[in-house]
mmCIF file of C-alpha atoms in Angstrom:
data_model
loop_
_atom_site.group_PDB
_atom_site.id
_atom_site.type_symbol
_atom_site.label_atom_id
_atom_site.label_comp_id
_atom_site.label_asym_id
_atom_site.label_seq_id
_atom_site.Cartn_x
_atom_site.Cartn_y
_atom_site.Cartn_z
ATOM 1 C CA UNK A 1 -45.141 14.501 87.875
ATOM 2 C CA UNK A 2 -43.345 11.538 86.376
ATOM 3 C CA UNK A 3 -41.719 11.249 83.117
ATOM 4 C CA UNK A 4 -44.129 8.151 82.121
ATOM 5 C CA UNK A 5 -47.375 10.412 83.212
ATOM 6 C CA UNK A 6 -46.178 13.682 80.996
ATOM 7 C CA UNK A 7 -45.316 11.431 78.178
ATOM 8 C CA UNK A 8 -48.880 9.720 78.056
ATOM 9 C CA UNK A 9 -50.458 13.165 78.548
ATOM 10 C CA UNK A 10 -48.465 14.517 75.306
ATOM 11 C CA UNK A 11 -49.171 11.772 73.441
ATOM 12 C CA UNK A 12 -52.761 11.686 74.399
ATOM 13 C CA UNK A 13 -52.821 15.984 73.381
ATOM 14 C CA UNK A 14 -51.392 14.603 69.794
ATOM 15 C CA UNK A 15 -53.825 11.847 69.203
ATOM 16 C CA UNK A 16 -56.642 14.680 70.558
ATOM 17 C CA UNK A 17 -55.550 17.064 68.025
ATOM 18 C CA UNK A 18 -55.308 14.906 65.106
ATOM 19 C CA UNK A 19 -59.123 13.902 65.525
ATOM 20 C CA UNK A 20 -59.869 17.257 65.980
ATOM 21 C CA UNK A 21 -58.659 18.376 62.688
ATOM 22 C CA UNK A 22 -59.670 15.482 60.732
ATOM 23 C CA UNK A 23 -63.408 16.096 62.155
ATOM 24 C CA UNK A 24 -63.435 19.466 61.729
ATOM 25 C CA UNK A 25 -61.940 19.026 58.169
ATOM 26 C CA UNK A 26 -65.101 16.308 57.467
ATOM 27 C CA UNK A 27 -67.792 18.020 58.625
ATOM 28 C CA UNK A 28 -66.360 20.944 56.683
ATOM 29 C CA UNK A 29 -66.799 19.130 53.636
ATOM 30 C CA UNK A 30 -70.367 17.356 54.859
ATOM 31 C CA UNK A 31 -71.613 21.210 55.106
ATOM 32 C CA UNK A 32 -70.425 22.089 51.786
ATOM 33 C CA UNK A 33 -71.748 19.411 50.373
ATOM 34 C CA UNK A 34 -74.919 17.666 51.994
ATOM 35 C CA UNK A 35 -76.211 20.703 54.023
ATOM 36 C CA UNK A 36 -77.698 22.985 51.441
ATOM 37 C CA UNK A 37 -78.747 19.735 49.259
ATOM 38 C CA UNK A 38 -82.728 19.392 48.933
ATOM 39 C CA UNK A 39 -82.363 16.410 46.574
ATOM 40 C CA UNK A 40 -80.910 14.551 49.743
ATOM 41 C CA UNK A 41 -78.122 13.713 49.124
ATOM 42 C CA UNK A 42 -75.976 13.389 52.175
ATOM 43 C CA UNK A 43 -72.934 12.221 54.491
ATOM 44 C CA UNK A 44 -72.113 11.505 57.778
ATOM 45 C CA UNK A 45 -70.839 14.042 60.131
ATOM 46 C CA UNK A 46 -68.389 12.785 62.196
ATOM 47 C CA UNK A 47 -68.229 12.501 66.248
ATOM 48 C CA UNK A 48 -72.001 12.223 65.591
ATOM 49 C CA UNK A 49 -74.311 8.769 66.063
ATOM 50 C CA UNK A 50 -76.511 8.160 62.571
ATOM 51 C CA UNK A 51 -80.357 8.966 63.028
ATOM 52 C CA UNK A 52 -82.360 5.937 61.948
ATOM 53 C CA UNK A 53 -82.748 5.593 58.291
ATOM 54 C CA UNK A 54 -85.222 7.818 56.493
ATOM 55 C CA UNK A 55 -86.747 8.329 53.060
ATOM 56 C CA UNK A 56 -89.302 10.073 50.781
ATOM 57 C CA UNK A 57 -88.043 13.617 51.072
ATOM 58 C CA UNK A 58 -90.690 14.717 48.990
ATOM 59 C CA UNK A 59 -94.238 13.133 46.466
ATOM 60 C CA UNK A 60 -91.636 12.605 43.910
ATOM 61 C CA UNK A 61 -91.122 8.594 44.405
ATOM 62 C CA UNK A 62 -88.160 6.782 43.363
ATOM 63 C CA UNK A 63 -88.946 3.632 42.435
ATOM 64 C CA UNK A 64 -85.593 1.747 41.825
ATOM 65 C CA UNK A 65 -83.140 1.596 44.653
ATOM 66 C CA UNK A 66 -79.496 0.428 45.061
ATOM 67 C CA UNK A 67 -77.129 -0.275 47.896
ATOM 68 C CA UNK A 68 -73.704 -0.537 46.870
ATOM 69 C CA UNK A 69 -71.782 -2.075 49.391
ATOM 70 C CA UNK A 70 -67.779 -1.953 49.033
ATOM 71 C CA UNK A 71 -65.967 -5.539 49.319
ATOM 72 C CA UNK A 72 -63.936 -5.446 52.463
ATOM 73 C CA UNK A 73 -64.210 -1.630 52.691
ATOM 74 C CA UNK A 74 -62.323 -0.859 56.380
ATOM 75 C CA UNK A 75 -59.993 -3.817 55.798
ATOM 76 C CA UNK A 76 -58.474 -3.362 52.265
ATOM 77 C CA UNK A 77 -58.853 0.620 52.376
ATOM 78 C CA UNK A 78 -55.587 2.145 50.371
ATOM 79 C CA UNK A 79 -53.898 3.800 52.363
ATOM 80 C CA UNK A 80 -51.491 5.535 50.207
ATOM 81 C CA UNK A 81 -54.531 7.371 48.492
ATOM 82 C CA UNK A 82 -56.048 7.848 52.133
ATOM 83 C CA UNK A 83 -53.051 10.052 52.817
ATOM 84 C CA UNK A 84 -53.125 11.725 49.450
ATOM 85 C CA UNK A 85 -57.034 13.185 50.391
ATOM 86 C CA UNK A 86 -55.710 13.954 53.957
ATOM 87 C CA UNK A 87 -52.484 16.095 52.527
ATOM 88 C CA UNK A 88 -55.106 17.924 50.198
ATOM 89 C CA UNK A 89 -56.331 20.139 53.014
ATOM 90 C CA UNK A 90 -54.379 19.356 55.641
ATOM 91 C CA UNK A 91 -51.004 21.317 55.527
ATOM 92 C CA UNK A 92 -49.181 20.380 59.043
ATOM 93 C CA UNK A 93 -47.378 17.541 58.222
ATOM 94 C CA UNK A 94 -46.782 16.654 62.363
ATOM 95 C CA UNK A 95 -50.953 16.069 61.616
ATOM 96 C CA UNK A 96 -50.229 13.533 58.863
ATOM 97 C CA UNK A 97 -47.529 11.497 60.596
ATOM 98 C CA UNK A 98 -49.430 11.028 63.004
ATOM 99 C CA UNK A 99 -51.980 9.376 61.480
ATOM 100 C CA UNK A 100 -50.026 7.403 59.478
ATOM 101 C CA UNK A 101 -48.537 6.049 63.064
ATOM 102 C CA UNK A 102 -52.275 5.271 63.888
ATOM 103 C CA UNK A 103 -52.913 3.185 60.853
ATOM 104 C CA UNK A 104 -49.583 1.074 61.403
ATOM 105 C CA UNK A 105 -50.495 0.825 65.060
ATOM 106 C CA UNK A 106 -52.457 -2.643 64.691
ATOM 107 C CA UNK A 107 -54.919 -4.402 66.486
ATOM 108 C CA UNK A 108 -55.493 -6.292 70.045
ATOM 109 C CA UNK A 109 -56.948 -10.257 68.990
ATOM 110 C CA UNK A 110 -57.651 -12.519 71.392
ATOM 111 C CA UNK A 111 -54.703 -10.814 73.894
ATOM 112 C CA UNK A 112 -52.421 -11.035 70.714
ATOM 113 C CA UNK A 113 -51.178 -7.954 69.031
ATOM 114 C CA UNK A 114 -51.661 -8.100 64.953
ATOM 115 C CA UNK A 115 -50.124 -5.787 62.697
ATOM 116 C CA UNK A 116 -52.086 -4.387 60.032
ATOM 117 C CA UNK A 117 -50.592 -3.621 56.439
ATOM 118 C CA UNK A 118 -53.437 -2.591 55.155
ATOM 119 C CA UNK A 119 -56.654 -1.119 55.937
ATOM 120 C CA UNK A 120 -57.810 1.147 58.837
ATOM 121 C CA UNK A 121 -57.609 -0.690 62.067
ATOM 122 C CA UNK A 122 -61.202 -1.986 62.954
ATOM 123 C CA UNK A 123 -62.832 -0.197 65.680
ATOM 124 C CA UNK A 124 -60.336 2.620 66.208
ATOM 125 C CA UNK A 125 -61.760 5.945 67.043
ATOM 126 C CA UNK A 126 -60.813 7.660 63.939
ATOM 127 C CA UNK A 127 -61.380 4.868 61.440
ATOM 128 C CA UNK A 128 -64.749 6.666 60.418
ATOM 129 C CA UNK A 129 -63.435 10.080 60.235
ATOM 130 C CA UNK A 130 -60.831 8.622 58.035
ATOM 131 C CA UNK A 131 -63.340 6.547 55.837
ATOM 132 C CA UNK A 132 -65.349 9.690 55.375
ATOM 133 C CA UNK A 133 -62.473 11.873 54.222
ATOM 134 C CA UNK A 134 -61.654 8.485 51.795
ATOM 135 C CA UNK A 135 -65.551 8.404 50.476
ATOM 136 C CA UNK A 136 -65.671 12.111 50.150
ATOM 137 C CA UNK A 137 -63.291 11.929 47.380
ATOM 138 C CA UNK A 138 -64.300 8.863 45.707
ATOM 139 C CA UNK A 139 -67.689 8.442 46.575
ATOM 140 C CA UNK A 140 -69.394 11.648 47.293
ATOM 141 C CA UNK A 141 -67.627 14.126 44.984
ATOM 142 C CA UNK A 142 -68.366 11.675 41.708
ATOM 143 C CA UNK A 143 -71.869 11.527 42.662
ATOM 144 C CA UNK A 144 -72.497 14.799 42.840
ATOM 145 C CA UNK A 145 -70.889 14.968 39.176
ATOM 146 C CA UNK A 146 -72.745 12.127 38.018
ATOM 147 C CA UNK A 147 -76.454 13.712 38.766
ATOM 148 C CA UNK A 148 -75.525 16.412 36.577
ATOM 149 C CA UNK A 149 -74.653 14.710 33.911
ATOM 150 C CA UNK A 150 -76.472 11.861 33.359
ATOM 151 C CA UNK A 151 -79.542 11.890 35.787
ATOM 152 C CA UNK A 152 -82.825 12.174 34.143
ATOM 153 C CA UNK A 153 -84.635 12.285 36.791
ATOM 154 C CA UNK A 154 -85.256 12.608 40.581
ATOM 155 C CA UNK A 155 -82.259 10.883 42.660
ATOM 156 C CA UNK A 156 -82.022 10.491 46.168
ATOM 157 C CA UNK A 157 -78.352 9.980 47.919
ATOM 158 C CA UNK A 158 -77.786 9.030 51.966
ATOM 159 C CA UNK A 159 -74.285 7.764 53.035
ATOM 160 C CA UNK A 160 -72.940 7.175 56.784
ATOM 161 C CA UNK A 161 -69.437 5.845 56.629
ATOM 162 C CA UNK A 162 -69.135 2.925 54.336
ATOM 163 C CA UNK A 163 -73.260 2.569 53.738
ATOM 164 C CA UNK A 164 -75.089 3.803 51.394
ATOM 165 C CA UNK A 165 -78.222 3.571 49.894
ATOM 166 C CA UNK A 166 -79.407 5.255 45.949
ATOM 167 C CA UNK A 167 -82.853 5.970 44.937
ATOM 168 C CA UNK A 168 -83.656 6.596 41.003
ATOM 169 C CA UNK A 169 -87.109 7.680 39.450
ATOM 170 C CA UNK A 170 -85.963 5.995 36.271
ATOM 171 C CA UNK A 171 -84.478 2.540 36.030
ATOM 172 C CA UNK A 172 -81.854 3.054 33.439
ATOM 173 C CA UNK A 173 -80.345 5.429 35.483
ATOM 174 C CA UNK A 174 -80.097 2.824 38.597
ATOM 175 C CA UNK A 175 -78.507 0.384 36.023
ATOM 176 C CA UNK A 176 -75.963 3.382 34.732
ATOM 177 C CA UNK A 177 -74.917 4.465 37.846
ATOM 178 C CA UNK A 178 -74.250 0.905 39.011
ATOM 179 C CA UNK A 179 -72.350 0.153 36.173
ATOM 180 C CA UNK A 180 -70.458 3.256 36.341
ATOM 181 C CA UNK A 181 -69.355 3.639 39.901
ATOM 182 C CA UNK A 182 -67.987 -0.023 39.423
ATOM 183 C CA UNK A 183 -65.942 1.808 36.843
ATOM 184 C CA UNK A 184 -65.190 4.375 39.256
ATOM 185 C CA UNK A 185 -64.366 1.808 42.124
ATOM 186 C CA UNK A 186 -61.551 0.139 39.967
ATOM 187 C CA UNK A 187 -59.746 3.637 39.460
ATOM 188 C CA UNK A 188 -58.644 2.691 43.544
ATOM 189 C CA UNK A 189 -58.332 -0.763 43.308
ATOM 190 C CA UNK A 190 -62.100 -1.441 45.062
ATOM 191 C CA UNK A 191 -65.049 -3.173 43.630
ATOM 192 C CA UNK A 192 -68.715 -3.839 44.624
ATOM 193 C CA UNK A 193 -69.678 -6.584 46.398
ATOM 194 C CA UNK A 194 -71.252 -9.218 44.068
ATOM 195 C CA UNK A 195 -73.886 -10.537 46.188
ATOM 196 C CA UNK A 196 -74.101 -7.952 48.475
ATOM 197 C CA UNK A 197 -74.984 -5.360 45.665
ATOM 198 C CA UNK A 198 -78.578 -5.284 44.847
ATOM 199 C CA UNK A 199 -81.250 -3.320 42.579
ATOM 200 C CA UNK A 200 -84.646 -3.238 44.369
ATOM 201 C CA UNK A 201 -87.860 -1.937 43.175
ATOM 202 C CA UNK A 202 -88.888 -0.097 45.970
ATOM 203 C CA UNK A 203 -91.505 2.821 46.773
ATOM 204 C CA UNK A 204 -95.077 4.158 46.892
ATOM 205 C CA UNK A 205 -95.557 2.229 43.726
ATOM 206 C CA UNK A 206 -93.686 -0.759 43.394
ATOM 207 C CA UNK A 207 -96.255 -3.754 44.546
ATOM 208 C CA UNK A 208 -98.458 -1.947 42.431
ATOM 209 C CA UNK A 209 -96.677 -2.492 39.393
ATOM 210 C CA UNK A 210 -95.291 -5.906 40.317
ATOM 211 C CA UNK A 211 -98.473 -7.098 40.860
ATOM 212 C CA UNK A 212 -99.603 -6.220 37.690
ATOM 213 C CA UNK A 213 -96.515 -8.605 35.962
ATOM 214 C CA UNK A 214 -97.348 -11.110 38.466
ATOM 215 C CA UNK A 215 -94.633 -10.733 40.370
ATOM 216 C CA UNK A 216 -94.477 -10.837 44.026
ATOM 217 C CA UNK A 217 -93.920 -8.400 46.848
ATOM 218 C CA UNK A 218 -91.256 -5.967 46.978
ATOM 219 C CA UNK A 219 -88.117 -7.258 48.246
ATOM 220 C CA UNK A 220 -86.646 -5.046 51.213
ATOM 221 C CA UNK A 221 -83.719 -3.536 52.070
ATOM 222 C CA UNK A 222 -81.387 -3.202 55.395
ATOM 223 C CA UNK A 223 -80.164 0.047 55.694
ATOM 224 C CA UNK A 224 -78.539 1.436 59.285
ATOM 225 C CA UNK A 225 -79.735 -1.358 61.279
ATOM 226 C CA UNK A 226 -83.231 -0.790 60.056
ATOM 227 C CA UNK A 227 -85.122 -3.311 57.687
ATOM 228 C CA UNK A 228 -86.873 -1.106 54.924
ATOM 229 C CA UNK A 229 -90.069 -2.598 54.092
ATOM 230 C CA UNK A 230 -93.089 -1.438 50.795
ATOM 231 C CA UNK A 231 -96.104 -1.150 53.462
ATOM 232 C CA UNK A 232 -99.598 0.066 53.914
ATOM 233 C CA UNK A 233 -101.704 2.299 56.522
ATOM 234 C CA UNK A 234 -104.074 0.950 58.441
ATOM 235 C CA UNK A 235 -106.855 2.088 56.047
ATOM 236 C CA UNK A 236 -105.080 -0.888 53.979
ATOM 237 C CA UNK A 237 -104.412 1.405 50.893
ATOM 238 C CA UNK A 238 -101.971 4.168 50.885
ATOM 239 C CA UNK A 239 -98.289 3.733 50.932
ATOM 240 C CA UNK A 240 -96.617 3.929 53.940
ATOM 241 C CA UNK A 241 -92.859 3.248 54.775
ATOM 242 C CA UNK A 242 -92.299 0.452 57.484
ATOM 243 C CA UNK A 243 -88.829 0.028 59.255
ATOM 244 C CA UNK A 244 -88.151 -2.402 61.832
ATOM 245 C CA UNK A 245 -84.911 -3.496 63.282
ATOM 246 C CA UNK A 246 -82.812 -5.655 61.448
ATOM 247 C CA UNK A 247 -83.142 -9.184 62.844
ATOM 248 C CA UNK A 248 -79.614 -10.247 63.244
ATOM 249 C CA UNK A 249 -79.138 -6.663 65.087
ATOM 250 C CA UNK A 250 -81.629 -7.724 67.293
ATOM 251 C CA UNK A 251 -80.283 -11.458 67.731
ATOM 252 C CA UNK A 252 -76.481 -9.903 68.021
ATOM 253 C CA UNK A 253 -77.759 -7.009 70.756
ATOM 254 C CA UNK A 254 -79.502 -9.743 72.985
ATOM 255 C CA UNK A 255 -76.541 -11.785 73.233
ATOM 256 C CA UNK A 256 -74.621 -8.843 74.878
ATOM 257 C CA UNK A 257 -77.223 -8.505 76.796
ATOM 258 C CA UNK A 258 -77.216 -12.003 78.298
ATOM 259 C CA UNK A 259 -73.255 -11.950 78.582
ATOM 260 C CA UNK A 260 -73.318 -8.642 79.852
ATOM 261 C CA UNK A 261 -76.195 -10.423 82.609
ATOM 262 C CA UNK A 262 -73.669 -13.176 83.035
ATOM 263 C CA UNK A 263 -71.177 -11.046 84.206
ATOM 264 C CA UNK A 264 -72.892 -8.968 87.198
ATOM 265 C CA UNK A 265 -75.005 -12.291 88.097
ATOM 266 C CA UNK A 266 -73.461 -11.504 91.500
ATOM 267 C CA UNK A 267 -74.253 -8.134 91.843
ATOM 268 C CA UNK A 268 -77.721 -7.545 93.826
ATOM 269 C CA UNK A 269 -80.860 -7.473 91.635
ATOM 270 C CA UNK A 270 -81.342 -3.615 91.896
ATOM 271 C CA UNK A 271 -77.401 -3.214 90.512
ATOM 272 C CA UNK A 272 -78.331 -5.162 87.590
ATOM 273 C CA UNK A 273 -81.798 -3.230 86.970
ATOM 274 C CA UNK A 274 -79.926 -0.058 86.850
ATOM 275 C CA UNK A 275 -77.374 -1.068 84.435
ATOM 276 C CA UNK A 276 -80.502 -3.102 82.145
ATOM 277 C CA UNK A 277 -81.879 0.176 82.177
ATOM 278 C CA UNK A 278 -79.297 2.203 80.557
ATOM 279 C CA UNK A 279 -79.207 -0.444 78.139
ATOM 280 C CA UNK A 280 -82.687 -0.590 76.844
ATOM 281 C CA UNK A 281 -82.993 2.999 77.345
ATOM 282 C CA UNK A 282 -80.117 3.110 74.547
ATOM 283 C CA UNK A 283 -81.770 0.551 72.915
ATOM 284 C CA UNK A 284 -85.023 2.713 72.103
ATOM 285 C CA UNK A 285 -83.231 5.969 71.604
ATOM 286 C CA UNK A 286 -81.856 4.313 67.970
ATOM 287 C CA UNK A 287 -84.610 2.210 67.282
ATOM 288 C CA UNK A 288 -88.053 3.746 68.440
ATOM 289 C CA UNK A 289 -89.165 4.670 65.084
ATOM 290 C CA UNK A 290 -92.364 4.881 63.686
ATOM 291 C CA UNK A 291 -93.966 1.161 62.605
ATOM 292 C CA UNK A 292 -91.125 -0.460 64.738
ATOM 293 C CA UNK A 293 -93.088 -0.778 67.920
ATOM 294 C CA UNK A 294 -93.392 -4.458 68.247
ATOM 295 C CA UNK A 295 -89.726 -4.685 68.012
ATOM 296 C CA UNK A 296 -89.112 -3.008 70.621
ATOM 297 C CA UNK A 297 -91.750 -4.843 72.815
ATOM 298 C CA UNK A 298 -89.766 -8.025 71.846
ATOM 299 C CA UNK A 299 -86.211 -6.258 72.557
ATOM 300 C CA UNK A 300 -87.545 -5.405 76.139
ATOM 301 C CA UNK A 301 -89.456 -8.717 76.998
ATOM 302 C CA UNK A 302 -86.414 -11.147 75.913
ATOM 303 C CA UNK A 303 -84.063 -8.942 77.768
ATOM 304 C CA UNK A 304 -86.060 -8.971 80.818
ATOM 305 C CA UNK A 305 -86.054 -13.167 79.958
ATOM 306 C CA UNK A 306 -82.215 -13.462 80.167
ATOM 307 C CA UNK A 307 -82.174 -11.269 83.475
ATOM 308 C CA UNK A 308 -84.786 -14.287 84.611
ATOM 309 C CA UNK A 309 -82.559 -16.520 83.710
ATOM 310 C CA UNK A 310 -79.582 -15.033 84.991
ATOM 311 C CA UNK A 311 -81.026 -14.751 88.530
ATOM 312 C CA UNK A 312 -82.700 -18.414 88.788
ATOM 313 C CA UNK A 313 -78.775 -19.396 88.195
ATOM 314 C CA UNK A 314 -77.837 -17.561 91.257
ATOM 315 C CA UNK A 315 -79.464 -20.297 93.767
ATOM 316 C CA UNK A 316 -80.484 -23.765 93.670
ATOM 317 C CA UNK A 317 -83.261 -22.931 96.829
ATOM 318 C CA UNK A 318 -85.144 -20.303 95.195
ATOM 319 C CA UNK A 319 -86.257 -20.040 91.726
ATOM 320 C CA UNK A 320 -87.580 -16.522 91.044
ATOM 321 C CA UNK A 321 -90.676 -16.837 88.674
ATOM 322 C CA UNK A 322 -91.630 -14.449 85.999
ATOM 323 C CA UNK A 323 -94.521 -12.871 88.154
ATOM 324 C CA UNK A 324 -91.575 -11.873 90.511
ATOM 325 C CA UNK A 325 -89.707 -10.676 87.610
ATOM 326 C CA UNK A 326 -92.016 -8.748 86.135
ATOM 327 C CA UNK A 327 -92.346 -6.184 88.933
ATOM 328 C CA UNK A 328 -88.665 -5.817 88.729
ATOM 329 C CA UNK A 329 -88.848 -5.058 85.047
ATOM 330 C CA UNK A 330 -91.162 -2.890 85.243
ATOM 331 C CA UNK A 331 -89.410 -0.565 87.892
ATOM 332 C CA UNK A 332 -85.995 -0.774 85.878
ATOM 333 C CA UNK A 333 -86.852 -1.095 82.124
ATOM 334 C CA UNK A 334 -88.536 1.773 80.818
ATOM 335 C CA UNK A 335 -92.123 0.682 78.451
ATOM 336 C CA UNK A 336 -91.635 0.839 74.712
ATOM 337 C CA UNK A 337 -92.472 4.401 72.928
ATOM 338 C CA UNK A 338 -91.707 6.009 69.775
ATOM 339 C CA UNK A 339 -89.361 8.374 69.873
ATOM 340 C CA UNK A 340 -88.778 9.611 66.650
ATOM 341 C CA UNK A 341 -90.965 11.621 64.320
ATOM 342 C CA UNK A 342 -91.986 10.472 61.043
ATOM 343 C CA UNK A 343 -89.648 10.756 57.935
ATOM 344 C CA UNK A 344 -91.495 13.097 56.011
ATOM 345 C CA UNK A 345 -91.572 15.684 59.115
ATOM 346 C CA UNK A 346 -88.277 15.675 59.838
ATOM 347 C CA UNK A 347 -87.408 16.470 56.172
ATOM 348 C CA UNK A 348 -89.759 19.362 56.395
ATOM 349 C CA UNK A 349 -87.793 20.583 59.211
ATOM 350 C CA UNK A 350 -84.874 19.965 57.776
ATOM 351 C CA UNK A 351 -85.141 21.629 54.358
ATOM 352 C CA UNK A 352 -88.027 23.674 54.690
ATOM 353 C CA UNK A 353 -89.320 25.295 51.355
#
């Protein structure tokens, strides 16, 4: 075997070990923490995709909701108190080098290689692990302190990597806890996004009461690619939680779709069904939730438009039509179907009492 092959293989065992430990060091600390939680509050295991977005663990509605979102979170991330939470648990300092080597390894732009003096580098495999071992320190571990001290009442926590979303029964306690983990933010040189960084009224009763100040509907939130609309059941009446995929998600994922289209134009129009396939079949695993059917209708029929297009570029003689088309979509694409069970069951599940 060649020097250059045994190298990469070594190398390639390091970087495989370091993930390992900082994953099973995470979800360690997710366990401890979020597992045997009935409140909900909870964190992200690592080496695992998010499930879509859920709420109402239970009749107790929170009516005011917050989503703190951290200014430049993966970019301006302090390292030296990154490495400070890693040396808490993890003893092998080989482990800890090498991870410092992976944040000064910078980033591929435009065939241009950037170093990076700050930050984790974005879209590295273990820039989530490392932003959950970050957050667990000086997101999730305050939290849990702040409930039990000045909560008075119900409070709902769900986190996956940088996002997060609060819900309070009372509305002084949103306001406290906003105020306060600003407060807490500073402490590492972090603060909330300005803009970003809402209160909503939000919950089985919150057009209800706006309605009776006059105000209008309540305002929604975007939470894990998921927009989190106040709705109704069909019986018009009772409250019922609709999610439905965040419109620039949507917008962003058809574009890779049509340049993904653009490059296999030349391969033959079965090739390019199969590989469609895969991708609205990924498509609909994430985001066939309950109340989000139309979405995916429009996901699948705009996607089958760009493969249209994509062939009718192929030849200036014959221009297939959509009639064509649609007997080649529906052999490749699968038809839209919810997938996921309501929130309120899987909680059951879940935490069953």
């Amino acid at each position: 075997m060649p020097d250059w092959v045994a190298d990469k293989q070594q190398r390639l065992a390091k970087i495989r070990a370091a993930k390992a430990a900082l994953e099973t060091e995470a979800r360690a600390k997710a366990a401890a923490q979020s597992d045997g939680d009935q409140t909900g509050g909870g964190t992200a295991k690592p080496g695992r995709k998010p499930k879509p977005a859920e709420s109402e663990p239970d009749e107790k509605a929170q009516r005011n909701f917050t989503d703190p979102d951290i200014r430049a979170f993966f970019e301006k991330l302090d390292r030296q108190w990154l490495v400070r939470f890693l040396e808490h648990r993890i003893g092998d300092r080989r482990i800890i080098r090498l991870i410092q080597k992976w944040l000064r390894a910078g980033v591929m732009e435009e065939d241009r290689w950037v170093e990076t003096t700050e930050g984790t580098p974005q879209g590295a495999v273990v820039s989530p692990t490392l932003a959950n071992v970050y957050l667990h320190h000086v997101y999730d571990l305050w939290v849990q302190q702040w409930r039990q001290r000045h909560a008075t009442g119900d409070m709902i926590v769900v986190r996956y990597a940088d996002d997060t979303i609060v819900g309070f029964q009372h509305q002084q306690d949103a306001h406290r806890f906003q105020a306060d983990l600003q407060d807490r933010l500073r402490q590492f040189a972090r603060e909330l996004h300005p803009e970003k960084t809402r209160l909503i009224e939000f919950g089985r009763t919150a057009e209800r009461d706006r309605a009776r100040r006059g105000e209008g509907r309540p305002m929604t939130f975007d939470f894990l690619g998921l927009t989190h609309i106040c709705g109704t059941k069909k019986d018009g009446q009772s409250f019922q939680l609709w999610r439905r995929t965040q419109r620039k998600r949507l917008k962003a994922k058809l574009r890779d779709v049509k340049e993904g289209l653009r490059w296999r134009a030349h391969l033959p129009i079965a090739d390019q069904g199969r590989w469609l396939g895969i991708v609205v079949r990924g498509y609909f695993a994430y985001h066939a939730v309950p109340t989000n059917f139309k979405a995916l209708c429009d996901f699948r029929k705009y996607a089958g438009w760009h493969w249209l297009r994509t062939v009718r570029r192929r030849s200036q003689r014959w221009r297939a039509t959509w009639k064509h088309m649609r007997i080649q979509i529906d052999r490749h694409l699968p038809q839209p179907k919810i997938l996921h069970p309501w929130p309120e069951q899987r909680f059951r599940v879940t935490h069953s009492r």
